[in-house]
Short mmCIF file of C-alpha atoms and ligand atoms in Angstrom, two decimals:
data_model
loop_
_atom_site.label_atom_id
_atom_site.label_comp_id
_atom_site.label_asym_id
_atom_site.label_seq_id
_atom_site.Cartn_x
_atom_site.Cartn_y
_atom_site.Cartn_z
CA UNK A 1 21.58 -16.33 -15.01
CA UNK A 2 24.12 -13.58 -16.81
CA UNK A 3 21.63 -11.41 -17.38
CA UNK A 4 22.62 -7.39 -17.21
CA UNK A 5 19.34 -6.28 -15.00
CA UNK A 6 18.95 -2.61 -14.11
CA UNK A 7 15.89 -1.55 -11.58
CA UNK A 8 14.27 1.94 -11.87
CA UNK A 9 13.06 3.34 -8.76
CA UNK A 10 10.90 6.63 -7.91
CA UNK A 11 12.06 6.81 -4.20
CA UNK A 12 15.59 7.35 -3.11
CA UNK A 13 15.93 4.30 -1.27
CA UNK A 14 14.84 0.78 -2.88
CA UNK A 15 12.56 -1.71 -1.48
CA UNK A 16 9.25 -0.58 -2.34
CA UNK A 17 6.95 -0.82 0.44
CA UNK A 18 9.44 -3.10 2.31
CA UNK A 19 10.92 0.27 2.54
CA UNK A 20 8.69 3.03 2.67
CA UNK A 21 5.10 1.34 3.61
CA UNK A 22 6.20 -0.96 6.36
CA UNK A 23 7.17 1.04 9.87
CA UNK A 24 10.31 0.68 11.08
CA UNK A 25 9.43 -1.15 14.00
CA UNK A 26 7.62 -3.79 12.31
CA UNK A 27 10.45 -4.60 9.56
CA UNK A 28 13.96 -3.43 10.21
CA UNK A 29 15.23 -1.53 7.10
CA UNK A 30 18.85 -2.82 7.76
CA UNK A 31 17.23 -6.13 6.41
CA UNK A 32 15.92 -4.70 3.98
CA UNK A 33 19.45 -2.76 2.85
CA UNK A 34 21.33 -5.82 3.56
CA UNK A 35 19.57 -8.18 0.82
CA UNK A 36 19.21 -5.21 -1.76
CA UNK A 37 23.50 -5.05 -0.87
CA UNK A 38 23.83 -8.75 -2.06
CA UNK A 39 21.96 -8.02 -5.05
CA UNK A 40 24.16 -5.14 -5.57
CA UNK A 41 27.01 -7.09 -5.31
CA UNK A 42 25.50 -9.65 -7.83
CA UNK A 43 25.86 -6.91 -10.69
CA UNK A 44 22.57 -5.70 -10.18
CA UNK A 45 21.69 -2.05 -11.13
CA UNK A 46 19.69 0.35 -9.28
CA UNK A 47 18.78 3.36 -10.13
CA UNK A 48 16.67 5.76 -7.61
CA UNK A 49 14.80 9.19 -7.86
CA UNK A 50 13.66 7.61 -11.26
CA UNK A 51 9.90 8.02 -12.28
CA UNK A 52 9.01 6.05 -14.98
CA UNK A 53 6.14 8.03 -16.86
CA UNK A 54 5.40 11.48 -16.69
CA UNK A 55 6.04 14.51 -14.15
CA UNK A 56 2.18 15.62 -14.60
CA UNK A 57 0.89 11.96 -13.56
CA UNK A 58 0.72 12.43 -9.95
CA UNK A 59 -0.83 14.44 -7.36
CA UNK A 60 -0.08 16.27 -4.17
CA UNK A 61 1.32 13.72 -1.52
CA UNK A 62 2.37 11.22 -4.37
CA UNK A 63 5.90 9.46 -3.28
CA UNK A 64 7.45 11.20 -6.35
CA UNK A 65 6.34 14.65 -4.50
CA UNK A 66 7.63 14.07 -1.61
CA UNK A 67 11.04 12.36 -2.84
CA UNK A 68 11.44 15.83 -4.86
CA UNK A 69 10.31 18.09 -1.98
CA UNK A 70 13.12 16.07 0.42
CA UNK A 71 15.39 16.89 -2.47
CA UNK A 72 15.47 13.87 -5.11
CA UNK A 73 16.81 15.30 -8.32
CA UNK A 74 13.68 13.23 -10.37
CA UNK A 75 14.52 12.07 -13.69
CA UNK A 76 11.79 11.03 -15.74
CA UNK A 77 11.93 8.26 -18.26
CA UNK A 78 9.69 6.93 -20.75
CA UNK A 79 8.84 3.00 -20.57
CA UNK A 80 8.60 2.71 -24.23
CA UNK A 81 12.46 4.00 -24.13
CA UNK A 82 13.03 1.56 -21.59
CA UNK A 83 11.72 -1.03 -23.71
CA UNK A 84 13.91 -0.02 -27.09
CA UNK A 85 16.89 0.21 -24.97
CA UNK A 86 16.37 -3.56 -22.99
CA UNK A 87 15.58 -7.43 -24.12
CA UNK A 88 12.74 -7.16 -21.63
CA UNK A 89 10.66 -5.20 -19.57
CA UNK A 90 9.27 -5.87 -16.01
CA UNK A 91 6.47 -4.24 -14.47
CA UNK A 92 6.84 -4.58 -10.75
CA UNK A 93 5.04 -1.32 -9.62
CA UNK A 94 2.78 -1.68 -6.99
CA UNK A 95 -0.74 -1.02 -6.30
CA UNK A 96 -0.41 2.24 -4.26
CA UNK A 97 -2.94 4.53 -5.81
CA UNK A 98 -5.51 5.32 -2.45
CA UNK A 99 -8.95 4.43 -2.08
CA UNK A 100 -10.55 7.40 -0.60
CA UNK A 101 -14.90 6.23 0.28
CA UNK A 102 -14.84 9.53 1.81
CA UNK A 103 -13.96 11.15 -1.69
CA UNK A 104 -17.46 12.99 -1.47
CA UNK A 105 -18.03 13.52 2.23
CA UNK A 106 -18.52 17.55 3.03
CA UNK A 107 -15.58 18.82 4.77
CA UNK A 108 -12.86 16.07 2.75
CA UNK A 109 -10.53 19.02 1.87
CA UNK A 110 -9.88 20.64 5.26
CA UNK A 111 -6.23 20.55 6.01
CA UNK A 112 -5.49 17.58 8.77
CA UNK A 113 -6.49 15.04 6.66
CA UNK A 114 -3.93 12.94 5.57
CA UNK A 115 -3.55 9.62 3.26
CA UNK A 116 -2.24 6.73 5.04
CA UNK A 117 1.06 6.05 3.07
CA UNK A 118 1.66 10.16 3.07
CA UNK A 119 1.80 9.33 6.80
CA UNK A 120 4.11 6.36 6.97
CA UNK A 121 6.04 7.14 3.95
CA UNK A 122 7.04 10.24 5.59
CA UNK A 123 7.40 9.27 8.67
CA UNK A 124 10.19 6.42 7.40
CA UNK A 125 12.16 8.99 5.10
CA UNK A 126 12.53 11.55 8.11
CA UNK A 127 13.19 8.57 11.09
CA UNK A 128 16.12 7.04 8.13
CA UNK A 129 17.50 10.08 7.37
CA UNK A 130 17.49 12.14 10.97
CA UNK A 131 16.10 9.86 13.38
CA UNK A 132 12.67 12.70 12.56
CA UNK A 133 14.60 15.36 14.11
CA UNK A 134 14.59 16.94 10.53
CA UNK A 135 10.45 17.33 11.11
CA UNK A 136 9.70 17.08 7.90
CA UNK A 137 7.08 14.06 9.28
CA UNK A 138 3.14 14.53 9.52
CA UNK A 139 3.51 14.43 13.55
CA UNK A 140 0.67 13.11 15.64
CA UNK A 141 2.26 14.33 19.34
CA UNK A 142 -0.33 16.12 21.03
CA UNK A 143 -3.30 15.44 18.74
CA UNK A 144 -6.27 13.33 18.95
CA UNK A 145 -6.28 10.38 15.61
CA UNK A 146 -8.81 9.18 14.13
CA UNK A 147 -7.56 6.38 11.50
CA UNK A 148 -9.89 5.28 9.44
CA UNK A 149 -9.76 1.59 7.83
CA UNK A 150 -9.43 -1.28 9.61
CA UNK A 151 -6.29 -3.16 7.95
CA UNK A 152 -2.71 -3.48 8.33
CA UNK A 153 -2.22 -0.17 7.10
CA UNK A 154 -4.73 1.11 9.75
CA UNK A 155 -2.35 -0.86 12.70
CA UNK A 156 0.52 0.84 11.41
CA UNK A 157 -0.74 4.21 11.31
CA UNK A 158 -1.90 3.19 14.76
CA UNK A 159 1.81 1.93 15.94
CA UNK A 160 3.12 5.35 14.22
CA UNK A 161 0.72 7.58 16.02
CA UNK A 162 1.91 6.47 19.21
CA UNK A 163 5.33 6.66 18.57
CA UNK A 164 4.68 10.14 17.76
CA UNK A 165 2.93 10.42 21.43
CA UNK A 166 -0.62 11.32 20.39
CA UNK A 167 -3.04 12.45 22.86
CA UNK A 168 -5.45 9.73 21.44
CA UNK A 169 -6.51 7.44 18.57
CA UNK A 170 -9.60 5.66 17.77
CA UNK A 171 -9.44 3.52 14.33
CA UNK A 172 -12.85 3.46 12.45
CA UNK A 173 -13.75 0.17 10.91
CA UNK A 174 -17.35 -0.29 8.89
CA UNK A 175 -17.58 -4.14 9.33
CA UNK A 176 -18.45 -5.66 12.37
CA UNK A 177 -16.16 -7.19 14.54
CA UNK A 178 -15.42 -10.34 13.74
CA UNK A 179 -16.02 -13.63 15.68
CA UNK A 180 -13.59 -14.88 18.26
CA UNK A 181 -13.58 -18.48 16.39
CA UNK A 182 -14.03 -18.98 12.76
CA UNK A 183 -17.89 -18.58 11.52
CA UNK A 184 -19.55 -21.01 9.72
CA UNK A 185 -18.97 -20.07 6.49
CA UNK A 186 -15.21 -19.36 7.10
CA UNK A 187 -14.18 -23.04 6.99
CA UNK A 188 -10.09 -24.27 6.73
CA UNK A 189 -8.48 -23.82 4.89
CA UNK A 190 -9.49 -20.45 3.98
CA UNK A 191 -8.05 -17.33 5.80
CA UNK A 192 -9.52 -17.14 9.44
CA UNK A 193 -11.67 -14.22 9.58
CA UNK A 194 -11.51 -13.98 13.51
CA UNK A 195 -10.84 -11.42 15.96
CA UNK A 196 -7.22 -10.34 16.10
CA UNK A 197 -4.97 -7.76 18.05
CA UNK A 198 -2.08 -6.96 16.29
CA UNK A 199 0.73 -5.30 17.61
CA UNK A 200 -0.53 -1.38 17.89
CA UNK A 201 -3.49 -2.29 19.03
CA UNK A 202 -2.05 -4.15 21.65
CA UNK A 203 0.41 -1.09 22.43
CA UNK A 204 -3.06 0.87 22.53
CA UNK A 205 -4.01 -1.17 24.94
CA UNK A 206 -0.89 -0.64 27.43
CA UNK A 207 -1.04 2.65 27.42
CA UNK A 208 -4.17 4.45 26.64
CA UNK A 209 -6.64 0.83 28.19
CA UNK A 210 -8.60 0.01 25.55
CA UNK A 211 -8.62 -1.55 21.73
CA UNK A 212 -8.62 1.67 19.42
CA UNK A 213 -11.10 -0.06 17.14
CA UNK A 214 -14.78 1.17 16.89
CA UNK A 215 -16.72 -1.61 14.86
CA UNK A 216 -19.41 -0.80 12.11
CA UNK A 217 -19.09 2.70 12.23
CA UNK A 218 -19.65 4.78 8.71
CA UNK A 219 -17.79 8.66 8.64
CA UNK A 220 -20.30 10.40 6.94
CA UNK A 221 -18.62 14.10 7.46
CA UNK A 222 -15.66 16.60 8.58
CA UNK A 223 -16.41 19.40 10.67
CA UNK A 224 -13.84 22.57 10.67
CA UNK A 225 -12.66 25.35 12.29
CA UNK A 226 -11.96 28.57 11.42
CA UNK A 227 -8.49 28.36 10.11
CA UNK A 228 -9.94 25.37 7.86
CA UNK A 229 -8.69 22.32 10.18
CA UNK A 230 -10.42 19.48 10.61
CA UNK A 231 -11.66 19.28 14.12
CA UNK A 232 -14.65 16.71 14.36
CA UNK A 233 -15.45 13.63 12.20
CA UNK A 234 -19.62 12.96 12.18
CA UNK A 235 -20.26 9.28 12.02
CA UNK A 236 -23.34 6.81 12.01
CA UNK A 237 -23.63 3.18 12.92
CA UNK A 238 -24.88 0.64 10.04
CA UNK A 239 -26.32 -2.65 10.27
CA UNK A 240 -24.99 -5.28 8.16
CA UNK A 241 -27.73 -7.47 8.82
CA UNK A 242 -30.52 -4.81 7.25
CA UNK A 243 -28.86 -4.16 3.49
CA UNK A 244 -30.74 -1.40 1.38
CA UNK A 245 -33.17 -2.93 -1.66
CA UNK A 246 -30.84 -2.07 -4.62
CA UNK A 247 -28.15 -0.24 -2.39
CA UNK A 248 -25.67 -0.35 0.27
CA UNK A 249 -25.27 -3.97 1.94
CA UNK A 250 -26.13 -2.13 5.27
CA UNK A 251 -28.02 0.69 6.65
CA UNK A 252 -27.29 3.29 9.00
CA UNK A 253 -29.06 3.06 12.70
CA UNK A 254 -31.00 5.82 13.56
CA UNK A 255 -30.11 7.63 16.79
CA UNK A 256 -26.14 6.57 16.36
CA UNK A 257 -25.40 9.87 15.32
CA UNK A 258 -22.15 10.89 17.06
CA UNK A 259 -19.34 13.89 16.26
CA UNK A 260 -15.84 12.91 17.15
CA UNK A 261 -13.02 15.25 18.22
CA UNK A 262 -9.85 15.26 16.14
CA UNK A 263 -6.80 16.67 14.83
CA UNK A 264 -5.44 14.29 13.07
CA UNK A 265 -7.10 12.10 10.07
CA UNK A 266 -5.60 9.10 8.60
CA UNK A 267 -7.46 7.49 5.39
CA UNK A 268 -6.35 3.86 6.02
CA UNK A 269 -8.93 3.14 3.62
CA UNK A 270 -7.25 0.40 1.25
CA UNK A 271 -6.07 0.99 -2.64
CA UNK A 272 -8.00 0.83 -5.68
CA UNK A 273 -4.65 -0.87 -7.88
CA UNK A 274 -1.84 0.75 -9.74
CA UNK A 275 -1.03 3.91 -11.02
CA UNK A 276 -2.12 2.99 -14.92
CA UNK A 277 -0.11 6.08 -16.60
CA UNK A 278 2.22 3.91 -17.08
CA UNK A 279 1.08 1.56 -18.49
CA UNK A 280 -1.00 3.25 -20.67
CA UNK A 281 1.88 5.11 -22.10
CA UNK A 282 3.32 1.34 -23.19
CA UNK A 283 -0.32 0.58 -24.16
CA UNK A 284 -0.64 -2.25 -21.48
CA UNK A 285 -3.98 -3.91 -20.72
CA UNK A 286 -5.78 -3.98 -17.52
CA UNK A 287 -8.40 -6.25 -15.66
CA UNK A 288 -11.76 -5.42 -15.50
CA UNK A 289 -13.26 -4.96 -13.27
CA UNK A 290 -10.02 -4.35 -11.27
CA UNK A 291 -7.35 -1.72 -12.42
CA UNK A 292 -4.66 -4.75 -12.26
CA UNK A 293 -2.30 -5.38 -15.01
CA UNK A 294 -3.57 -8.20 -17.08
CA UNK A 295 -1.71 -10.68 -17.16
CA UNK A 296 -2.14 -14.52 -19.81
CA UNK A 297 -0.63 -17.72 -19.48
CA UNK A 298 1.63 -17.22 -22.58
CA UNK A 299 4.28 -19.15 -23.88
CA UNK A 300 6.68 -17.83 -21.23
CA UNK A 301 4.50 -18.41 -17.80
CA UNK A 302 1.98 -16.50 -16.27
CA UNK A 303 3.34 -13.28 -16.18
CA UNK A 304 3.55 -12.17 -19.94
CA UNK A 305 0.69 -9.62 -20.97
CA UNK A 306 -0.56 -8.13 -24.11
CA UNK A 307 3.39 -6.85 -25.09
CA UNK A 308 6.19 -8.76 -26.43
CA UNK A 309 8.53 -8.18 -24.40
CA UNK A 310 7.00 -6.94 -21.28
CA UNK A 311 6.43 -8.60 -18.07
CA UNK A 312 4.12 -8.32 -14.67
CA UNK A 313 4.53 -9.19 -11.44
CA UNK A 314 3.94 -8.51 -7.80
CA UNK A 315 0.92 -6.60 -6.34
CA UNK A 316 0.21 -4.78 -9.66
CA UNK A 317 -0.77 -8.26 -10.67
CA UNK A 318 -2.45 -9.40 -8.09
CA UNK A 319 -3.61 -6.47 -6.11
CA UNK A 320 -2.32 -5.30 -2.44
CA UNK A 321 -1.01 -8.55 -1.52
CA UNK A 322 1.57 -9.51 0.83
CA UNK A 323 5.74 -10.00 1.15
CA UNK A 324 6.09 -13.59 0.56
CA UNK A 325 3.61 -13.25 -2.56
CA UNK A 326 5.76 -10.48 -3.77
CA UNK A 327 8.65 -12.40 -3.72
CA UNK A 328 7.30 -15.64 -4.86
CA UNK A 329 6.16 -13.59 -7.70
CA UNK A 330 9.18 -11.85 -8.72
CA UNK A 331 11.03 -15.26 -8.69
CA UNK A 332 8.15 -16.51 -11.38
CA UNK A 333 8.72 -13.72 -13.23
CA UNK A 334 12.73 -13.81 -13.60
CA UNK A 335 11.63 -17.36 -14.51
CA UNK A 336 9.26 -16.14 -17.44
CA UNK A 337 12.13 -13.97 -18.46
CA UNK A 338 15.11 -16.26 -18.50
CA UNK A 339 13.03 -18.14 -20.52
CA UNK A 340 11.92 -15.72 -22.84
CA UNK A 341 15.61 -14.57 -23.51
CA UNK A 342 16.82 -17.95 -23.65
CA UNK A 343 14.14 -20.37 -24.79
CA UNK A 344 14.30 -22.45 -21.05
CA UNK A 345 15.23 -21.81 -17.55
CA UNK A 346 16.48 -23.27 -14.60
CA UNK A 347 15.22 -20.97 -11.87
CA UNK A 348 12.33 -21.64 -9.70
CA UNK A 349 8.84 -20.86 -11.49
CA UNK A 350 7.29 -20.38 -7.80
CA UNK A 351 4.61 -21.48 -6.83
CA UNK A 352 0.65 -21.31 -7.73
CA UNK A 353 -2.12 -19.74 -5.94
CA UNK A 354 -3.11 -23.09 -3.81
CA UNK A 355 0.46 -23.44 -2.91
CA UNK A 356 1.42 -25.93 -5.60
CA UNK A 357 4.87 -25.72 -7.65
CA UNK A 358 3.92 -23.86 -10.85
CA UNK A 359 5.52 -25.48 -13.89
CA UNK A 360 7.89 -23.47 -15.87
C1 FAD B 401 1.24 0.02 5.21
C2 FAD B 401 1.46 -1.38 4.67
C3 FAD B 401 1.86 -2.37 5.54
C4 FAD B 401 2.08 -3.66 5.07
N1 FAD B 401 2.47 -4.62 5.96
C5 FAD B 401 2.71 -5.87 5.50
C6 FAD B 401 3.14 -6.88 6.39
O1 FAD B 401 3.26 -6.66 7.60
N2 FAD B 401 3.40 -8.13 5.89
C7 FAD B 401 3.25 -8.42 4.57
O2 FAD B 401 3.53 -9.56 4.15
N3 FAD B 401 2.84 -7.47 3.69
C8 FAD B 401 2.58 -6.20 4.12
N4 FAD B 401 2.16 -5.24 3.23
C9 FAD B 401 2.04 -5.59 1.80
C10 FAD B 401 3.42 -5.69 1.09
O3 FAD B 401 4.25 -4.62 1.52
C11 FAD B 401 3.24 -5.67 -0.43
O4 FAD B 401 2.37 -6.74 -0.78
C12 FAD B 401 4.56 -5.85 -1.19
O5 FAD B 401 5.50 -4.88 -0.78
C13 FAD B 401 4.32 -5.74 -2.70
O6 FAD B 401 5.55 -5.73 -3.36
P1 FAD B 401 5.68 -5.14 -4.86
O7 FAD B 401 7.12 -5.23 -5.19
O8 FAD B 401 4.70 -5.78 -5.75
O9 FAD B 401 5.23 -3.61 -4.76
P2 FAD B 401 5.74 -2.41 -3.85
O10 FAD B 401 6.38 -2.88 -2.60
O11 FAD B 401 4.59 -1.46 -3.76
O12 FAD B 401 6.91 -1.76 -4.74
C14 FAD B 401 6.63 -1.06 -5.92
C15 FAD B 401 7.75 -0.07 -6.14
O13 FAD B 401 7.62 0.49 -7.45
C16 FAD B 401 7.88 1.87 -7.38
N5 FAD B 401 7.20 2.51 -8.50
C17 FAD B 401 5.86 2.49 -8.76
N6 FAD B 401 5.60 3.17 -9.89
C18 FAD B 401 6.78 3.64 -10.34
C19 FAD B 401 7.15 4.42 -11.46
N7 FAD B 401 6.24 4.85 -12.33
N8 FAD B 401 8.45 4.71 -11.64
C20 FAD B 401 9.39 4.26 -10.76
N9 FAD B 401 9.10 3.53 -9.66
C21 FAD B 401 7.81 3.22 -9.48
C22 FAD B 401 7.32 2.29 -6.04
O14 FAD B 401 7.88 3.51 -5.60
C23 FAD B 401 7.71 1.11 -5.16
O15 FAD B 401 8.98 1.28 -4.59
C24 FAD B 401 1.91 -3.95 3.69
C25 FAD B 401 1.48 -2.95 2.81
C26 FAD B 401 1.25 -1.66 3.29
C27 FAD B 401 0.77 -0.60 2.36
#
C-alpha cells in the first residue's frame, strides 16, 4: 500500500516459528525463505539478530542466547525508539515463554532436562546451517526420551528424537486418552477431541511397535546420578473421574507408582503467553487472566491496544495458536494500519473468530 515497513527479528533467520519451532520435516524452510524472498523483493525490510527490549530479559536457553552463542552479533533496541522513529508500531511477538508444571518437582535442575523449543530450535539452526554436523544440537542418539506434554510440540520433539536415532521415547500425557469418536459433549462444529496419530507417533510405531504415548500419567520427580544427570523420572497415575474437594481436578491412584529410565527430558509442556518485557517497557496492557496483549475494538479494527500508535497481532494476541490464524491475523492487522495511516483501506480485514469476513 506504499508503506516503508521494516521487521525486527531476534533470530538470524526470519519466520518465527515457521522457522525455528516447526521441524524441518514437517514444513520445508525453502517455503518458508521463498515467501519471506517475495516480500523482500516488495521493499520490505528485515532486520535479524535484533532483540527488541533488553539484554538482561531472558534466561539461559532463550532464542536470543542461543542466536548469540551460534554467533549473532545482538543488537538491542528499545520499542519506545522504535515507536519515535516509525508512524506505527506492530507487535507480532509470539507467545514462546515455557510453561514448566514441573517448576517445583525435586530433581528439576539436573542437567538432561531440556525445554522443548531449546530442543527444536536448536536442532533447526544446526540441520540449516551444517546439515547438524556442526553438533551444536541437544542430540537424542543413543538415549532413552521421555517428552513430556502431549501436543504438537510433544510430536515434534517425538519426530526429532528419532531422527536423532534415540534408543527410546515414551511421551507423558496427564489427560486421558481421548475417545475414538467424538464424546457427547464434543458436538460439530467444535474441534474433534478424538484419538489421533500424528506423524511421529506413527514413525514410533514403525520402528520401535508401539504409540509413544502413556495416558494420565502425572511426573511427580527426577532422580540423578552422580555426575548430576537426570536418569529416572518418578510418575503416578491420576483419575480424572475422582477430582480433589477444593484441589486438583484428579487424584493420583495409589499403587501406580512407577520410576522411568531416561537420559533425555523434553518439557513439551505448552506456554504460559509472551515475553511481557517488552511490552512493559512501551507500557502495553495485558489480559487477565492470560499474559496476552490486550487488545480493543478501536477505531482502527481489532488490533489497536491501549497505545496510539501501536498494534497486536498473531499468537501474542490470541495465545499459541496456529499458521493460518497467524496469517489471517497479520493481514487484519496491516488492515488496521493502512487505515490508521491513511484514514481507510483496501486490504483484506480477515476474517473473525467463527470464520466470518471481519469488517474493516
Ligand atoms: C513446536 C511447534 C509446532 C507447531 N506446529 C504447527 C503446525 O504444525 N501447524 C500450525 O498451524 N501451527 C503450528 N504451530 C503454531 C504456529 O507455529 C504459531 O501459531 C505461529 O507461528 C504464530 O505466529 P506469530 O507470528 O504470531 O508468532 P511466532 O511464529 O512465534 O513469531 C514471533 C517472532 O517474534 C520474534 N520475537 C519475539 N520477541 C522478540 C523481541 N523482543 N525482539 C525481536 N524479535 C522477537 C521471535 O523470535 C519470533 O521469530 C506450532 C508451534 C510450535 C511451538
Amino acid at each position: 500500500m506504499g508503506h516503508e515497513v521494516t521487521v525486527y527479528e531476534r533470530a538470524d533467520r526470519i519466520g518465527g516459528l515457521l522457522m525455528y519451532g516447526i521441524p524441518n520435516m514437517k514444513l520445508d524452510k525453502g517455503v518458508v525463505d521463498r515467501r519471506i524472498n517475495l516480500m523482500r523483493e516488495a521493499g520490505v525490510r528485515f532486520v535479524t539478530c535484533a532483540h527488541v527490549g533488553k539484554k538482561e530479559d531472558f534466561a539461559s536457553g532463550h532464542m536470543t542466547q542461543i542466536m548469540e552463542e551460534r554467533g549473532c552479533e545482538m543488537q538491542y533496541l528499545d520499542p519506545n525508539d522504535l515507536l519515535k522513529e516509525n508512524d506505527a508500531l506492530l507487535m507480532a511477538t509470539g507467545a514462546t515463554k515455557p510453561f514448566d508444571p514441573t517448576g517445583r518437582n525435586p530433581g528439576r535442575n539436573l542437567a538432561g532436562i531440556q525445554f522443548a523449543m531449546d530442543f527444536l530450535t536448536r536442532n533447526t539452526k544446526s540441520l540449516l546451517d551444517s546439515n547438524l554436523e556442526d553438533e551444536t544440537y541437544i542430540s537424542a542418539k543413543d538415549k532413552h526420551v521421555i517428552v513430556i506434554g502431549g501436543g504438537d510440540t510433544g510430536a515434534d520433539c517425538i519426530g526429532t528424537s528419532l531422527r536423532h536415532g534415540c534408543k527410546s521415547v515414551v511421551n507423558f500425557e496427564l489427560l486421558d486418552q481421548p475417545p475414538a469418536e467424538r464424546a457427547a459433549n464434543n458436538p460439530w462444529p467444535q474441534w474433534p477431541r478424538i484419538y489421533r496419530l500424528d506423524y511421529s507417533h506413527a514413525e514410533n510405531k514403525a520402528k520401535h511397535g508401539n504409540d509413544p504415548r502413556a495416558y494420565h500419567v502425572l511426573a511427580k520427580e527426577f532422580v540423578g546420578d552422580q555426575a548430576g544427570r537426570v536418569k529416572g523420572v518418578k510418575t503416578v497415575e491420576v483419575d480424572w473421574s475422582k477430582p480433589i474437594e477444593g484441589g486438583a481436578p484428579f487424584s493420583e491412584v495409589a499403587g501406580s507408582e512407577k520410576e522411568w529410565p531416561v537420559d533425555l527430558v523434553l518439557l513439551a509442556t505448552g506456554f504460559v503467553g509472551p515475553e511481557l518485557e517488552v511490552g512493559e517497557m512501551l507500557g502495553l496492557e495485558i489480559q487477565n487472566p492470560r499474559g496476552n496483549w490486550q487488545t480493543f475494538i478501536g477505531e482502527h479494527g481489532e488490533f489497536t491496544t491501549n497505545l496510539e500508535g501501536v498494534f497486536v497481532a498473531g499468537d501474542c494476541r490470541r495465545g499459541q495458536s496456529l499458521v493460518v490464524w497467524a496469517i489471517n491475523e497479520g493481514r487484519g492487522a496491516a488492515h488496521a494500519i493502512d487505515r490508521y495511516l491513511t484514514g481507510s483501506s483496501r486490504l483484506s480485514a480477515g476474517v473473525t473468530q467463527d470464520g466470518a469476513l471481519a469488517v474493516g
